[in-house]
Tab-separated table of C-alpha atoms and ligand atoms in Angstrom:
chain	number	residue	atom	x	y	z
R	21	MET	CA	85.932	57.805	108.790
R	22	LYS	CA	88.480	55.204	108.202
R	23	ALA	CA	88.178	54.317	104.975
R	24	VAL	CA	88.404	57.978	103.975
R	25	THR	CA	91.493	58.208	106.136
R	26	ALA	CA	92.366	55.156	103.890
R	27	ASP	CA	91.971	56.524	100.657
R	28	PRO	CA	91.219	60.319	100.692
R	29	ASP	CA	90.771	59.906	96.614
R	30	ALA	CA	87.470	57.944	97.969
R	31	LEU	CA	86.004	61.473	99.807
R	32	THR	CA	87.088	63.983	96.857
R	33	ARG	CA	85.579	61.522	94.489
R	34	MET	CA	82.094	61.742	96.460
R	35	LEU	CA	82.121	65.437	96.942
R	36	THR	CA	83.049	65.493	93.014
R	37	ARG	CA	79.749	63.398	92.474
R	38	LEU	CA	77.882	65.237	94.772
R	39	LYS	CA	78.969	68.594	93.228
R	40	LEU	CA	80.279	69.505	96.622
R	41	THR	CA	83.131	71.096	95.240
R	42	ALA	CA	83.743	74.059	97.758
R	43	ILE	CA	83.771	71.487	100.904
R	44	ARG	CA	86.233	69.298	98.151
R	45	ASP	CA	88.553	72.384	97.441
R	46	GLN	CA	88.439	73.688	100.671
R	47	LEU	CA	88.558	70.988	102.813
R	48	ASP	CA	92.159	70.970	104.430
R	49	SER	CA	91.321	74.397	105.699
R	50	LEU	CA	87.919	73.621	107.088
R	51	LEU	CA	88.857	71.022	109.031
R	52	ASP	CA	92.068	73.277	110.098
R	53	THR	CA	89.338	75.879	111.002
R	54	ALA	CA	86.911	73.304	112.892
R	55	THR	CA	89.834	71.933	114.769
R	56	ARG	CA	91.360	75.625	115.978
R	57	ARG	CA	87.904	76.793	116.938
R	58	LYS	CA	86.704	73.021	118.441
R	59	LEU	CA	84.105	72.971	116.885
R	60	THR	CA	81.589	69.667	117.793
R	61	LEU	CA	81.138	67.380	114.968
R	62	LEU	CA	77.634	69.234	114.119
R	63	ASP	CA	79.403	72.595	114.095
R	64	THR	CA	81.774	71.220	111.418
R	65	VAL	CA	78.921	69.798	109.402
R	66	LYS	CA	77.251	73.008	109.223
R	67	LEU	CA	80.950	74.989	108.227
R	68	LEU	CA	81.352	72.621	105.512
R	69	CYS	CA	77.847	73.156	104.773
R	70	GLU	CA	78.327	76.933	104.735
R	71	ALA	CA	81.505	77.261	102.372
R	72	GLU	CA	79.244	75.051	100.142
R	73	VAL	CA	76.131	77.284	100.068
R	74	ALA	CA	78.688	80.442	99.778
R	75	ARG	CA	80.256	79.277	96.356
R	76	LYS	CA	76.769	78.220	95.406
R	77	ASP	CA	75.257	81.600	95.968
R	78	GLU	CA	78.583	83.136	94.226
R	79	ARG	CA	78.028	81.241	91.213
R	80	ARG	CA	74.370	81.838	90.736
R	81	ILE	CA	74.804	85.645	91.820
R	82	GLN	CA	77.542	85.584	88.944
R	83	MET	CA	75.389	83.145	86.267
R	84	ALA	CA	72.622	86.001	87.118
R	85	SER	CA	74.908	89.449	86.577
R	86	SER	CA	76.019	88.244	83.449
R	87	ILE	CA	72.509	86.880	81.844
R	88	ALA	CA	71.277	90.664	83.132
R	89	LYS	CA	73.917	92.250	81.107
R	90	PHE	CA	74.477	95.302	83.139
R	91	PRO	CA	76.706	97.996	81.583
R	92	PHE	CA	79.422	98.081	84.248
R	93	VAL	CA	79.834	96.985	87.820
R	94	ARG	CA	78.549	99.224	90.830
R	95	THR	CA	77.469	98.913	93.932
R	96	LEU	CA	75.417	100.888	96.556
R	97	ASP	CA	78.704	100.453	98.833
R	98	GLY	CA	80.850	102.752	96.102
R	99	PHE	CA	77.856	105.166	95.896
R	100	GLU	CA	78.862	108.432	97.397
R	101	PHE	CA	75.587	109.844	99.076
R	102	ALA	CA	77.413	112.823	100.210
R	103	ALA	CA	78.020	113.867	96.746
R	104	GLN	CA	74.211	114.032	96.106
R	105	PRO	CA	72.521	115.389	99.086
R	106	SER	CA	69.012	115.479	97.332
R	107	LEU	CA	68.837	111.698	97.555
R	108	ASP	CA	67.217	110.340	100.202
R	109	MET	CA	69.583	108.064	101.650
R	110	LYS	CA	67.277	105.839	103.953
R	111	LEU	CA	65.103	105.457	100.669
R	112	ILE	CA	67.804	104.214	98.380
R	113	HIS	CA	68.279	101.341	101.438
R	114	GLU	CA	65.056	100.607	101.547
R	115	LEU	CA	64.402	99.931	98.000
R	116	ALA	CA	67.753	97.942	98.744
R	117	THR	CA	65.754	95.223	100.756
R	118	CYS	CA	63.849	94.692	96.961
R	119	ARG	CA	60.418	94.454	98.685
R	120	TRP	CA	59.234	96.616	95.973
R	121	VAL	CA	60.709	94.089	93.633
R	122	GLY	CA	58.698	91.342	95.186
R	123	ASN	CA	55.186	93.391	94.936
R	124	GLY	CA	55.820	94.478	91.541
R	125	ASP	CA	56.237	98.085	92.302
R	126	ALA	CA	57.803	100.093	89.830
R	127	VAL	CA	60.963	102.969	90.409
R	128	LEU	CA	61.470	105.935	88.113
R	129	LEU	CA	64.650	107.251	88.690
R	130	LEU	CA	65.053	110.824	87.436
R	131	GLY	CA	67.417	113.675	86.684
R	132	PRO	CA	70.446	115.338	84.671
R	133	PRO	CA	73.290	113.798	83.458
R	134	GLY	CA	75.678	112.033	85.373
R	135	VAL	CA	74.044	112.322	88.977
R	136	GLY	CA	74.368	108.511	89.280
R	137	LYS	CA	71.288	107.295	87.250
R	138	THR	CA	73.010	104.246	85.965
R	139	HIS	CA	74.982	103.883	88.952
R	140	LEU	CA	71.908	103.341	91.170
R	141	ALA	CA	69.559	101.089	88.426
R	142	VAL	CA	72.644	98.741	88.327
R	143	ALA	CA	72.860	98.279	92.055
R	144	LEU	CA	69.562	97.844	93.239
R	145	GLY	CA	69.817	95.319	90.137
R	146	ARG	CA	72.690	93.401	91.901
R	147	GLU	CA	70.769	93.660	94.901
R	148	ALA	CA	67.393	92.227	93.195
R	149	ILE	CA	69.933	89.252	92.003
R	150	GLN	CA	71.029	88.749	95.521
R	151	ARG	CA	67.676	88.349	97.002
R	152	GLY	CA	67.190	85.577	93.613
R	153	TYR	CA	65.024	87.643	91.443
R	154	SER	CA	66.316	87.734	87.914
R	155	THR	CA	66.646	90.952	86.220
R	156	LEU	CA	67.387	92.151	82.807
R	157	PHE	CA	69.205	95.144	82.130
R	158	THR	CA	68.686	97.237	78.970
R	159	SER	CA	68.723	100.641	77.543
R	160	ALA	CA	65.590	102.576	76.124
R	161	THR	CA	67.355	102.561	72.754
R	162	ALA	CA	68.063	99.126	72.390
R	163	LEU	CA	65.153	98.412	73.894
R	164	VAL	CA	62.757	100.101	71.531
R	165	THR	CA	65.027	99.039	68.565
R	166	ALA	CA	64.673	95.591	69.315
R	167	LEU	CA	61.141	95.617	69.828
R	168	THR	CA	60.809	97.643	66.226
R	169	LYS	CA	62.898	94.693	64.769
R	170	ALA	CA	60.873	91.889	66.316
R	171	HIS	CA	57.835	93.470	65.091
R	172	HIS	CA	58.657	94.261	61.505
R	173	SER	CA	59.929	90.566	61.183
R	174	ALA	CA	56.431	89.452	63.039
R	175	ARG	CA	58.218	88.080	66.039
R	176	LEU	CA	56.940	90.954	68.452
R	177	ASP	CA	55.215	88.631	71.009
R	178	GLU	CA	58.275	86.454	71.095
R	179	ARG	CA	60.530	89.853	72.639
R	180	LEU	CA	57.518	90.888	74.618
R	181	THR	CA	57.599	88.023	76.106
R	182	HIS	CA	61.322	88.003	76.802
R	183	TYR	CA	61.324	91.926	77.777
R	184	ALA	CA	58.414	90.461	80.122
R	185	LYS	CA	59.700	87.491	81.934
R	186	PRO	CA	62.637	88.793	83.904
R	187	LYS	CA	61.132	89.670	87.773
R	188	LEU	CA	62.818	93.487	87.368
R	189	LEU	CA	63.444	94.738	83.754
R	190	ILE	CA	65.808	98.052	84.120
R	191	VAL	CA	65.131	100.495	81.249
R	192	ASP	CA	67.788	102.799	81.347
R	193	GLU	CA	67.817	106.268	79.542
R	194	LEU	CA	64.461	106.584	78.455
R	195	GLY	CA	64.057	110.051	76.869
R	196	TYR	CA	67.349	111.167	75.445
R	197	LEU	CA	65.738	110.283	72.113
R	198	PRO	CA	62.293	111.266	71.653
R	199	LEU	CA	60.563	108.143	70.388
R	200	GLU	CA	58.089	107.413	67.060
R	201	ALA	CA	55.093	106.875	67.403
R	202	ASN	CA	55.125	103.622	66.708
R	203	ALA	CA	57.963	102.825	69.174
R	204	ALA	CA	56.221	104.825	71.743
R	205	HIS	CA	53.593	102.327	71.492
R	206	LEU	CA	55.477	98.909	71.447
R	207	PHE	CA	56.909	100.405	74.628
R	208	PHE	CA	53.487	100.867	75.599
R	209	GLN	CA	52.685	97.156	74.855
R	210	LEU	CA	55.454	96.080	76.952
R	211	VAL	CA	54.643	98.349	80.115
R	212	SER	CA	51.456	96.930	79.635
R	213	ARG	CA	52.485	93.057	79.617
R	214	ARG	CA	54.586	93.593	82.916
R	215	TYR	CA	52.048	95.561	84.524
R	216	GLU	CA	51.471	94.378	88.174
R	217	ARG	CA	53.419	90.776	86.836
R	218	GLY	CA	57.290	92.214	87.096
R	219	SER	CA	58.574	95.410	88.480
R	220	MET	CA	60.198	98.196	86.141
R	221	LEU	CA	63.205	100.794	87.358
R	222	VAL	CA	63.386	102.924	84.519
R	223	THR	CA	65.752	106.489	84.464
R	224	SER	CA	65.339	109.374	82.719
R	225	ASN	CA	66.956	112.776	82.294
R	226	ARG	CA	63.891	113.965	81.544
R	227	ALA	CA	60.670	114.940	84.528
R	228	VAL	CA	57.374	112.614	84.104
R	229	SER	CA	55.706	115.845	83.246
R	230	GLU	CA	57.562	116.132	79.866
R	231	TRP	CA	57.221	112.525	78.710
R	232	GLY	CA	54.669	113.761	76.487
R	233	ALA	CA	57.376	114.638	74.264
R	234	VAL	CA	59.523	112.018	75.160
R	235	PHE	CA	56.673	109.626	73.493
R	236	GLY	CA	55.526	112.095	70.731
R	237	ASP	CA	52.106	111.645	71.809
R	238	SER	CA	50.463	112.694	74.893
R	239	VAL	CA	47.855	109.621	74.753
R	240	VAL	CA	50.293	107.059	74.979
R	241	ALA	CA	52.634	108.830	77.229
R	242	THR	CA	49.488	109.079	79.949
R	243	ALA	CA	48.355	105.322	79.379
R	244	ILE	CA	52.348	104.352	79.994
R	245	LEU	CA	52.303	106.427	83.156
R	246	ASP	CA	48.823	105.581	84.207
R	247	ARG	CA	50.555	102.044	84.633
R	248	LEU	CA	54.579	102.819	86.155
R	249	LEU	CA	53.166	105.431	88.242
R	250	HIS	CA	50.109	102.986	89.641
R	251	HIS	CA	52.853	101.304	92.558
R	252	SER	CA	55.481	103.388	92.101
R	253	HIS	CA	58.686	105.131	93.540
R	254	VAL	CA	59.968	108.283	91.953
R	255	ILE	CA	63.370	109.379	92.662
R	256	THR	CA	64.359	112.633	91.622
R	257	ILE	CA	67.921	113.813	91.822
R	258	ARG	CA	68.716	117.178	91.794
R	259	GLY	CA	72.300	117.406	92.012
R	260	ASP	CA	75.489	118.140	90.033
R	261	SER	CA	76.766	115.698	87.977
R	262	TYR	CA	79.326	113.455	89.508
R	263	ARG	CA	82.091	113.678	87.169
R	264	LEU	CA	82.052	117.412	86.586
R	265	ARG	CA	82.139	117.466	90.642
R	266	GLU	CA	85.336	115.731	90.918
R	267	LYS	CA	86.886	117.294	88.118
R	268	ARG	CA	85.610	120.487	90.230
R	269	ARG	CA	87.625	119.437	92.825
R	270	SER	CA	90.301	118.945	91.177
R	271	GLY	CA	90.637	122.334	89.463
R	272	LEU	CA	90.259	121.468	86.098
R	273	ILE	CA	87.041	123.607	85.691
R	274	PRO	CA	85.905	126.661	87.818
R	275	GLN	CA	84.479	126.089	91.787
R	276	ARG	CA	82.183	128.948	91.253
R	277	ALA	CA	80.573	128.294	87.667
R	278	THR	CA	77.041	127.552	87.080
R	279	GLY	CA	75.091	124.290	86.021
R	280	LYS	CA	74.801	125.623	82.282
R	281	GLU	CA	78.978	126.504	82.478
R	282	LEU	CA	79.491	122.776	83.740
R	283	GLU	CA	77.555	121.429	81.450
R	284	LYS	CA	79.621	123.019	78.250
R	285	SER	CA	82.859	122.354	79.619
R	286	THR	CA	82.434	118.831	79.459
T	23	ADP	P1	73.829	109.174	84.884
T	23	ADP	O1	73.523	107.487	84.835
T	23	ADP	O2	72.994	109.529	85.765
T	23	ADP	O3	73.995	109.955	83.706
T	23	ADP	P2	75.533	107.722	86.145
T	23	ADP	O4	74.955	106.745	87.424
T	23	ADP	O5	76.243	107.060	84.963
T	23	ADP	O6	74.986	108.783	85.695
T	23	ADP	O7	76.938	108.073	86.647
T	23	ADP	C1	78.140	108.647	85.953
T	23	ADP	C2	79.454	107.878	86.920
T	23	ADP	O8	79.655	108.732	87.561
T	23	ADP	C3	79.519	106.580	86.850
T	23	ADP	O9	80.666	105.725	86.429
T	23	ADP	C4	78.960	106.705	87.989
T	23	ADP	O10	79.742	105.341	89.036
T	23	ADP	C5	80.101	107.772	89.245
T	23	ADP	N1	78.757	108.324	89.882
T	23	ADP	C6	77.951	109.130	89.974
T	23	ADP	N2	77.177	109.170	91.355
T	23	ADP	C7	78.281	108.859	91.892
T	23	ADP	C8	78.299	109.004	93.340
T	23	ADP	N3	77.390	109.630	94.037
T	23	ADP	N4	79.145	107.868	93.921
T	23	ADP	C9	80.042	107.344	93.411
T	23	ADP	N5	80.063	107.157	92.302
T	23	ADP	C10	79.193	107.889	91.201
T	24	MG	MG1	73.278	107.049	82.646
């Protein structure tokens, strides 16, 4: 302790060298807290370590989130469950524990546009990252485009490996555009490669029964669904678009408009 008091810079240098930057940067306030709370030496060490662990976790989550390429920042806390009464809140909170990711299960989030599928997918992806699972987010279109391009340049295996690697792969907006036969087959290859190894979260505006049309081939669709549905949680959101709901609240569109009229008014 004496050496430290004599040369406070020595402590700063050691903390820098040990990469304990949170302790280094917050040392004065952490020691103040310890004094105020009359902490024992052991508890003071614990307090310092907690600050360091918190910073390391925060950095790791930031880094993993940027690698995940989420389209926007969304959290479960920011999801208004009251706006979506058809949604089983308990099930979503159970999914937030990410046990399904640990088990390599799949989640399908189905429902019309604007009901919060992407929001929930991003929020669940964030929970996965917080629990240390590598996560990658992609739109179905971007995924299929990348696989097709790789296929043409004889790099398909490399691309499949890229998408097979993360513990959780989120594929958003499957079914907005029907896939060509070749694209559907490439998607099947990816699903096969990930099968029972990593989890997939797929969002779609089409019911599972319509996936034959999405993939343009009922055999491929069945093969894909076979694997996705084997260990899976299928969540169908049946409510109104959240954005339309907000507009209706503010009186921009009539209160009693039907679903069809609502769609037209956007
Ligand atoms: P979808 O993917 O089903 O088309 P999004 O998740 O993109 O819908 O939702 C559209 C917008 O509305 C997003 O900005 C999203 O955060 C917001 N949103 C949707 N549902 C809710 C909700 N229940 N609570 C809070 N925000 C919501
Ligand atoms: Mg979406």
